Short mmCIF file of C-alpha atoms in Angstrom, two decimals:
data_model
loop_
_atom_site.label_atom_id
_atom_site.label_comp_id
_atom_site.label_asym_id
_atom_site.label_seq_id
_atom_site.Cartn_x
_atom_site.Cartn_y
_atom_site.Cartn_z
CA MET A 1191 -12.66 66.51 29.26
CA THR A 1192 -11.91 65.75 25.76
CA GLY A 1193 -13.13 66.46 22.03
CA ALA A 1194 -13.95 70.77 23.32
CA ILE A 1195 -13.05 73.21 20.83
CA VAL A 1196 -11.86 76.67 21.29
CA SER A 1197 -12.93 79.42 18.96
CA LYS A 1198 -9.79 79.64 17.22
CA PRO A 1199 -6.94 77.22 17.14
CA LEU A 1200 -4.53 77.30 19.85
CA LYS A 1201 -0.90 77.80 18.69
CA VAL A 1202 1.63 76.25 20.66
CA PHE A 1203 5.39 75.98 20.02
CA LEU A 1204 7.43 73.42 21.54
CA ILE A 1205 11.16 72.88 21.91
CA ALA A 1206 12.40 69.08 22.71
CA GLY A 1207 16.38 68.72 22.74
CA GLU A 1208 16.54 64.78 23.50
CA ALA A 1209 14.84 61.50 23.30
CA SER A 1210 13.17 62.27 26.93
CA GLY A 1211 12.07 65.26 25.87
CA ASP A 1212 10.37 63.78 22.67
CA ARG A 1213 8.30 61.43 24.70
CA LEU A 1214 7.06 64.16 27.14
CA GLY A 1215 6.30 66.77 24.27
CA ALA A 1216 4.38 63.86 22.24
CA ALA A 1217 2.25 63.05 25.34
CA VAL A 1218 1.39 66.73 26.17
CA MET A 1219 0.44 67.44 22.60
CA ALA A 1220 -1.85 64.45 22.54
CA GLY A 1221 -3.21 66.02 25.95
CA LEU A 1222 -3.91 69.36 24.57
CA ARG A 1223 -5.10 68.33 21.33
CA GLY A 1224 -7.83 66.10 23.54
CA LEU A 1225 -8.64 68.94 25.77
CA ALA A 1226 -8.69 71.93 23.72
CA GLY A 1227 -9.55 70.38 20.07
CA ASP A 1228 -8.15 72.75 17.42
CA VAL A 1229 -4.10 73.03 18.07
CA GLU A 1230 -1.66 73.83 15.80
CA PHE A 1231 2.34 73.05 16.70
CA ARG A 1232 5.56 74.40 15.46
CA GLY A 1233 9.08 73.97 16.85
CA VAL A 1234 11.70 71.36 17.30
CA GLY A 1235 10.96 67.77 18.26
CA GLY A 1236 11.66 64.31 17.32
CA ALA A 1237 9.87 61.34 15.72
CA LEU A 1238 7.47 60.90 18.42
CA MET A 1239 6.63 64.57 18.23
CA THR A 1240 6.50 64.51 14.41
CA GLY A 1241 3.81 61.81 14.78
CA GLU A 1242 1.58 64.10 16.83
CA GLY A 1243 1.77 66.74 14.17
CA LEU A 1244 5.01 68.64 14.83
CA GLU A 1245 7.05 69.54 11.66
CA SER A 1246 10.48 70.29 13.27
CA LEU A 1247 12.60 73.18 12.11
CA PHE A 1248 15.47 71.13 11.95
CA PRO A 1249 16.51 67.36 13.22
CA MET A 1250 16.25 67.45 17.16
CA LYS A 1251 19.52 65.52 17.16
CA GLU A 1252 21.56 68.31 16.56
CA LEU A 1253 20.43 69.38 20.09
CA SER A 1254 21.22 66.00 21.68
CA LEU A 1255 24.70 66.84 22.82
CA MET A 1256 26.08 66.18 26.34
CA GLY A 1257 29.49 67.05 28.02
CA LEU A 1258 32.05 69.91 27.15
CA PHE A 1259 33.79 68.02 24.76
CA GLU A 1260 30.77 67.54 22.81
CA VAL A 1261 29.33 71.03 22.80
CA LEU A 1262 32.47 72.75 22.21
CA PRO A 1263 33.26 72.12 18.50
CA LYS A 1264 29.18 72.85 17.88
CA TYR A 1265 29.08 76.10 20.05
CA PHE A 1266 28.74 78.82 17.35
CA HIS A 1267 26.08 76.31 15.58
CA LEU A 1268 24.05 75.81 18.77
CA LYS A 1269 24.09 79.78 19.10
CA ARG A 1270 22.93 80.09 15.59
CA ARG A 1271 20.09 77.68 16.39
CA ILE A 1272 19.32 79.37 19.75
CA ARG A 1273 18.48 82.73 17.59
CA GLU A 1274 16.65 80.65 14.85
CA VAL A 1275 14.35 78.99 17.50
CA ALA A 1276 13.69 82.36 19.22
CA GLU A 1277 12.99 84.23 16.08
CA ALA A 1278 10.50 81.31 14.88
CA ALA A 1279 8.50 81.60 17.98
CA VAL A 1280 8.50 85.19 18.20
CA SER A 1281 7.50 85.81 14.46
CA TRP A 1282 4.52 83.27 14.81
CA HIS A 1283 3.51 84.53 18.36
CA PRO A 1284 1.87 81.57 19.72
CA ASP A 1285 -0.31 81.36 22.83
CA VAL A 1286 2.46 79.97 24.55
CA VAL A 1287 5.96 78.47 24.14
CA LEU A 1288 6.87 75.12 25.74
CA THR A 1289 10.28 74.11 26.51
CA ILE A 1290 11.33 70.66 27.56
CA ASP A 1291 13.94 70.11 29.43
CA SER A 1292 17.50 70.31 28.09
CA PRO A 1293 18.05 73.75 30.04
CA ASP A 1294 21.35 74.84 28.66
CA PHE A 1295 19.55 75.33 25.22
CA CYS A 1296 15.61 75.91 26.01
CA LEU A 1297 16.43 78.62 28.54
CA ARG A 1298 18.61 80.46 26.46
CA VAL A 1299 15.88 80.51 23.92
CA ALA A 1300 13.52 81.55 26.58
CA ASP A 1301 15.69 84.59 27.53
CA ILE A 1302 15.61 85.74 23.85
CA ILE A 1303 11.69 85.25 23.53
CA LYS A 1304 11.22 87.24 26.95
CA ALA A 1305 13.35 89.99 25.66
CA ARG A 1306 11.41 90.70 22.50
CA SER A 1307 7.76 89.65 23.41
CA ASP A 1308 5.08 89.05 26.06
CA ILE A 1309 4.65 85.56 24.75
CA ARG A 1310 3.95 83.11 27.91
CA VAL A 1311 6.59 80.67 27.93
CA CYS A 1312 6.22 77.20 30.13
CA HIS A 1313 9.19 74.67 30.94
CA TYR A 1314 8.42 71.40 31.32
CA VAL A 1315 10.43 69.42 33.85
CA ALA A 1316 11.88 71.50 36.90
CA PRO A 1317 15.73 71.72 37.43
CA THR A 1318 16.77 69.89 40.38
CA VAL A 1319 17.17 72.89 42.28
CA TRP A 1320 16.48 70.90 45.53
CA ALA A 1321 19.59 68.60 44.76
CA TRP A 1322 22.22 71.64 43.72
CA ARG A 1323 22.35 75.31 42.79
CA PRO A 1324 19.14 76.24 44.20
CA GLU A 1325 19.57 79.58 42.92
CA ARG A 1326 18.28 78.54 39.28
CA ALA A 1327 14.96 78.76 40.81
CA GLU A 1328 15.27 82.51 41.31
CA LYS A 1329 16.76 82.82 37.90
CA MET A 1330 13.93 80.84 36.18
CA ALA A 1331 11.29 83.24 37.69
CA ALA A 1332 12.73 86.09 34.95
CA ARG A 1333 13.01 83.62 32.21
CA VAL A 1334 9.71 81.68 32.69
CA ASP A 1335 5.98 81.88 33.55
CA GLN A 1336 5.28 78.38 34.72
CA VAL A 1337 7.24 75.23 35.70
CA LEU A 1338 5.86 71.60 35.02
CA ALA A 1339 7.39 69.55 37.52
CA LEU A 1340 7.84 65.61 37.48
CA PHE A 1341 7.98 65.34 41.33
CA PRO A 1342 5.56 66.32 44.08
CA PHE A 1343 8.05 68.03 46.28
CA GLU A 1344 9.29 70.55 43.86
CA PRO A 1345 6.70 73.25 43.54
CA PRO A 1346 7.65 74.99 46.46
CA TYR A 1347 11.37 75.39 45.71
CA PHE A 1348 9.98 77.77 42.82
CA GLU A 1349 6.79 79.18 44.11
CA ALA A 1350 8.87 80.68 46.94
CA HIS A 1351 10.19 83.08 44.18
CA GLY A 1352 6.94 83.91 42.65
CA LEU A 1353 6.90 81.51 39.83
CA ARG A 1354 3.91 79.27 38.99
CA CYS A 1355 5.02 75.27 39.32
CA ASP A 1356 2.53 72.76 38.91
CA PHE A 1357 3.18 68.95 39.91
CA VAL A 1358 1.83 67.04 36.67
CA GLY A 1359 3.18 63.18 37.53
CA HIS A 1360 6.13 61.63 36.24
CA PRO A 1361 6.03 59.71 32.95
CA VAL A 1362 7.19 56.43 34.37
CA VAL A 1363 3.57 55.69 36.20
CA SER A 1364 2.09 55.33 32.19
CA GLU A 1365 4.96 53.11 31.12
CA ALA A 1366 4.07 49.54 30.27
CA VAL A 1367 4.90 46.94 32.68
CA ALA A 1368 5.67 43.42 31.32
CA THR A 1369 2.78 40.66 31.93
CA PRO A 1370 3.21 37.25 33.29
CA SER A 1371 3.37 35.70 29.75
CA ASP A 1372 6.04 38.01 28.91
CA ILE A 1373 8.24 36.93 32.13
CA ARG A 1374 7.63 33.04 31.31
CA ALA A 1375 8.64 33.67 27.92
CA PHE A 1376 11.75 35.59 29.08
CA ARG A 1377 12.69 32.76 31.57
CA GLU A 1378 12.20 30.05 29.07
CA ASP A 1379 13.96 31.62 26.28
CA HIS A 1380 17.20 31.96 28.53
CA GLY A 1381 16.98 28.78 30.00
CA ILE A 1382 16.54 30.60 33.65
CA GLY A 1383 13.80 28.44 35.01
CA GLU A 1384 13.05 29.41 38.75
CA ALA A 1385 16.78 30.72 39.35
CA PRO A 1386 16.69 34.22 40.94
CA VAL A 1387 17.41 36.84 38.51
CA VAL A 1388 19.79 39.93 39.22
CA LEU A 1389 19.22 42.94 37.15
CA VAL A 1390 22.16 44.72 35.93
CA LEU A 1391 22.41 48.48 35.27
CA PRO A 1392 25.59 49.88 34.86
CA GLY A 1393 24.45 53.27 33.21
CA SER A 1394 24.01 54.32 29.57
CA ARG A 1395 26.87 56.83 29.02
CA GLU A 1396 30.44 55.83 27.81
CA GLY A 1397 32.10 57.46 30.88
CA GLU A 1398 29.96 56.31 33.36
CA ILE A 1399 30.26 52.59 31.96
CA ALA A 1400 33.73 52.75 32.14
CA ARG A 1401 33.67 53.69 35.91
CA LEU A 1402 30.98 51.63 37.15
CA ALA A 1403 31.25 48.38 35.06
CA PRO A 1404 34.80 47.09 36.92
CA VAL A 1405 33.27 47.83 40.14
CA PHE A 1406 29.66 46.59 39.34
CA GLY A 1407 31.45 43.19 37.65
CA ALA A 1408 33.79 42.63 41.01
CA ALA A 1409 30.41 43.01 43.38
CA LEU A 1410 28.74 40.72 40.89
CA ASP A 1411 31.51 37.99 41.04
CA GLN A 1412 31.60 38.10 44.86
CA PHE A 1413 27.85 38.00 45.15
CA ALA A 1414 27.60 34.97 42.73
CA ARG A 1415 30.13 33.06 44.82
CA ALA A 1416 27.51 32.99 47.69
CA HIS A 1417 24.60 32.59 45.26
CA PRO A 1418 26.14 30.21 42.43
CA GLU A 1419 22.03 29.53 41.17
CA ALA A 1420 21.55 33.25 40.31
CA ARG A 1421 21.56 34.41 36.78
CA PHE A 1422 22.32 38.16 35.86
CA ALA A 1423 20.59 40.17 33.21
CA LEU A 1424 21.83 43.73 31.53
CA PRO A 1425 19.57 45.58 29.50
CA VAL A 1426 22.15 47.90 27.38
CA ALA A 1427 21.32 51.44 26.40
CA PHE A 1428 21.10 52.47 22.42
CA GLY A 1429 24.85 52.83 21.20
CA ALA A 1430 26.41 51.28 24.51
CA MET A 1431 26.36 47.37 23.27
CA GLU A 1432 30.45 47.89 22.23
CA SER A 1433 31.36 49.48 25.29
CA ILE A 1434 29.62 46.74 27.51
CA ARG A 1435 30.49 44.05 25.72
CA ALA A 1436 34.28 44.98 26.27
CA GLN A 1437 33.62 45.42 30.11
CA VAL A 1438 31.74 42.28 30.34
CA ALA A 1439 34.46 40.38 28.91
CA GLN A 1440 36.44 41.08 32.26
CA TRP A 1441 33.87 39.84 34.29
CA GLU A 1442 33.75 36.22 35.92
CA ILE A 1443 29.83 36.15 35.61
CA ASP A 1444 28.22 35.77 31.92
CA PRO A 1445 25.10 38.35 32.14
CA ILE A 1446 22.33 38.10 29.51
CA LEU A 1447 22.59 41.25 27.27
CA ILE A 1448 19.34 42.53 26.17
CA PRO A 1449 19.74 45.22 23.17
CA ALA A 1450 18.07 48.34 23.46
CA GLU A 1451 15.72 48.00 20.81
CA ASN A 1452 14.09 44.69 22.35
CA THR A 1453 11.75 46.88 24.55
CA ARG A 1454 9.58 43.66 25.37
CA GLU A 1455 12.45 41.52 26.58
CA ARG A 1456 14.07 44.79 28.67
CA ARG A 1457 10.45 45.24 30.31
CA ALA A 1458 10.36 41.41 30.98
CA ALA A 1459 13.55 41.49 32.43
CA PHE A 1460 12.94 44.45 35.05
CA LYS A 1461 9.83 42.53 36.10
CA ALA A 1462 11.26 39.14 36.14
CA ALA A 1463 14.22 40.27 38.12
CA ASP A 1464 14.12 39.54 42.27
CA ILE A 1465 16.86 42.41 43.10
CA ALA A 1466 18.94 45.02 40.93
CA LEU A 1467 22.24 46.83 40.76
CA ALA A 1468 21.81 49.95 39.30
CA ALA A 1469 23.57 53.43 38.46
CA SER A 1470 21.97 56.35 40.23
CA GLY A 1471 19.42 57.98 38.25
CA THR A 1472 15.67 57.87 36.82
CA VAL A 1473 16.37 54.17 36.59
CA SER A 1474 15.35 53.73 40.18
CA LEU A 1475 11.90 54.77 39.41
CA GLU A 1476 11.44 52.38 36.45
CA LEU A 1477 12.88 49.76 38.94
CA ALA A 1478 10.06 51.05 41.57
CA ALA A 1479 7.41 50.93 38.71
CA THR A 1480 7.93 46.77 38.52
CA ASP A 1481 8.51 46.55 42.37
CA THR A 1482 12.23 45.63 41.79
CA PRO A 1483 14.30 46.11 45.01
CA MET A 1484 17.52 47.64 44.33
CA VAL A 1485 20.92 48.74 45.49
CA ILE A 1486 22.18 51.83 43.89
CA ALA A 1487 25.64 52.90 43.15
CA TYR A 1488 27.58 55.57 41.47
CA ARG A 1489 31.19 57.01 40.99
CA MET A 1490 31.91 60.14 39.00
CA ASN A 1491 35.36 61.65 38.04
CA LEU A 1492 37.10 62.88 41.04
CA LEU A 1493 36.91 66.83 39.86
CA THR A 1494 33.18 66.32 39.04
CA GLN A 1495 32.81 64.60 42.45
CA TYR A 1496 34.50 67.29 44.48
CA ILE A 1497 32.45 69.69 42.88
CA VAL A 1498 29.12 68.29 43.24
CA SER A 1499 29.93 66.97 47.21
CA ARG A 1500 30.47 70.78 47.82
CA LYS A 1501 27.25 71.75 46.40
CA LEU A 1502 24.99 68.68 47.25
CA GLN A 1503 21.83 69.83 49.40
CA ILE A 1504 20.50 66.65 50.06
CA ASP A 1505 21.65 63.24 51.89
CA THR A 1506 20.52 60.70 49.30
CA VAL A 1507 20.49 60.77 45.38
CA THR A 1508 18.35 57.82 44.99
CA LEU A 1509 14.96 59.06 43.51
CA VAL A 1510 13.01 56.40 45.30
CA ASN A 1511 14.40 57.62 48.96
CA LEU A 1512 13.57 61.28 48.15
CA VAL A 1513 9.84 60.93 46.73
CA SER A 1514 9.12 58.28 49.44
CA GLU A 1515 10.99 60.38 52.19
CA THR A 1516 12.36 57.10 53.42
CA ARG A 1517 16.08 55.80 53.24
CA GLU A 1518 15.39 52.27 52.39
CA VAL A 1519 17.44 52.19 49.32
CA PRO A 1520 20.90 51.43 50.13
CA GLU A 1521 23.44 53.70 47.85
CA PHE A 1522 26.98 53.48 47.58
CA LEU A 1523 28.57 56.85 46.18
CA GLY A 1524 32.01 58.16 45.64
CA SER A 1525 34.60 56.69 47.62
CA ARG A 1526 32.01 53.98 49.14
CA CYS A 1527 31.26 52.71 45.61
CA THR A 1528 33.61 49.26 45.81
CA ALA A 1529 32.64 45.77 45.44
CA GLU A 1530 33.47 45.17 49.02
CA LYS A 1531 30.63 47.38 50.04
CA ILE A 1532 28.11 46.51 47.35
CA ALA A 1533 28.44 42.73 47.54
CA PRO A 1534 27.20 42.26 50.98
CA ALA A 1535 24.23 44.78 50.42
CA LEU A 1536 23.31 42.61 47.46
CA THR A 1537 23.20 39.81 49.59
CA ARG A 1538 21.31 41.08 52.32
CA LEU A 1539 18.62 42.56 49.59
CA MET A 1540 18.25 39.05 48.27
CA GLU A 1541 17.59 37.76 51.67
CA THR A 1542 14.93 40.46 52.66
CA PRO A 1543 13.67 41.64 49.48
CA ALA A 1544 10.34 42.78 51.02
CA ALA A 1545 12.07 45.38 53.02
CA GLN A 1546 11.75 47.68 50.08
CA ALA A 1547 8.33 47.32 49.17
CA GLU A 1548 6.40 49.87 51.13
CA ALA A 1549 8.77 52.60 49.78
CA LEU A 1550 8.67 51.31 45.91
CA ASP A 1551 4.98 51.53 46.34
CA LEU A 1552 4.58 54.50 48.15
CA THR A 1553 6.80 56.45 45.16
CA MET A 1554 4.81 55.05 42.55
CA GLN A 1555 1.95 56.56 44.48
CA ARG A 1556 2.96 60.00 44.88
CA LEU A 1557 4.44 60.06 41.07
CA GLY A 1558 0.81 59.35 39.93
CA ARG A 1559 0.14 56.20 39.36
CA ALA A 1560 -3.73 55.43 39.20
CA GLY A 1561 -4.10 58.79 38.45
CA GLU A 1562 -4.52 60.94 35.13
CA ALA A 1563 -1.73 60.38 32.80
CA PRO A 1564 1.14 63.01 33.23
CA GLY A 1565 0.79 64.07 29.35
CA LEU A 1566 -2.91 65.01 30.08
CA ARG A 1567 -2.07 66.44 33.45
CA ALA A 1568 0.55 68.66 32.15
CA ALA A 1569 -1.69 69.70 29.42
CA ARG A 1570 -4.36 70.76 31.67
CA ALA A 1571 -1.95 72.63 33.50
CA ILE A 1572 -0.85 74.62 30.48
CA LEU A 1573 -4.26 75.48 29.53
CA ASP A 1574 -5.15 76.49 33.00
CA GLY A 1575 -2.08 78.97 32.95
CA LEU A 1576 -3.36 80.65 29.62
CA GLY A 1577 -6.56 81.03 31.41
CA MET A 1578 -8.32 78.45 29.74
CA THR A 1579 -10.31 76.40 31.99
CA GLU A 1580 -12.61 73.58 31.29
CA ALA A 1581 -15.51 75.93 31.67
CA SER A 1582 -14.25 78.32 28.85
CA LEU A 1583 -13.37 75.32 26.49
#
């Protein structure tokens, strides 16, 4: 249903703290406007949310901090921003506050809002309580009224504590995929011809690149000796080109480096690739969306690895394995993240790439491919939580 009108403007206060949240926020804003018609937006967001009609209280980049040493110098400033955002929401008294990911910031804002008002709070992107720290689900029940989940297996973890949780689909199902002409152009531009292509994805942050790139390079060197015809493509994350160039200079292979801003070529590389070697993370879902079989590898610093290993609740960290309920994607984590183990796995995958096909397809089906766009599903769930069913719009 689109173009419906409510008796008075729907007031929605949104908070996003990083680029991924900005994309989710923009999609749900468009969905809310399509379903409810007259909607007013306030809060904090980035360029995409601004394009949908949000005037951000301050630049979103102030919240895009990760890691202890980044956050500490900004601690008191962030504390002020938490109070400022909460006060803006309470004073406006919207119909709903939608916090999007960034739990360290967003849920602290939610605490203040709940302490000072009866405003409904909805949080988009469920914390990974299924992976570790399951106690967070119970704590969230006191902070928010509704959770919007990206994965179909998440709702029961929150519903067990009386917290409404709606699976709305993962945004990866709505992302554009390269066309056959894009793939041909990519192969022609780089003189690849019909050679097999290996996609290389060693992470996006400086620390993980420093830990993974040497291992990835050594594994690919070994693989290339057995497959001299292979070509390698490495899409580089925003702000990581300098780090990647320094690492790749130590490799024996010479991968095609694709700048982050060249989104068309990045999409083409994903679809053109025969197999991929990737760091653990949501990139495995991007690979599933392009039917690209993969090997996953990851290594943390020793202290983090020790803490996580003691708290981890699952036997695989690869999202394709979790969503498909298979273990088809091989992963090499921690002490197993070595060139000697990874290289043979790449060779096996190159020989039998179809082995993962069913798991990749099942993953995309379960994440909502061929269904309503996740932003629209999220908007519908928010309105339903407010008691605004389609019959009342």
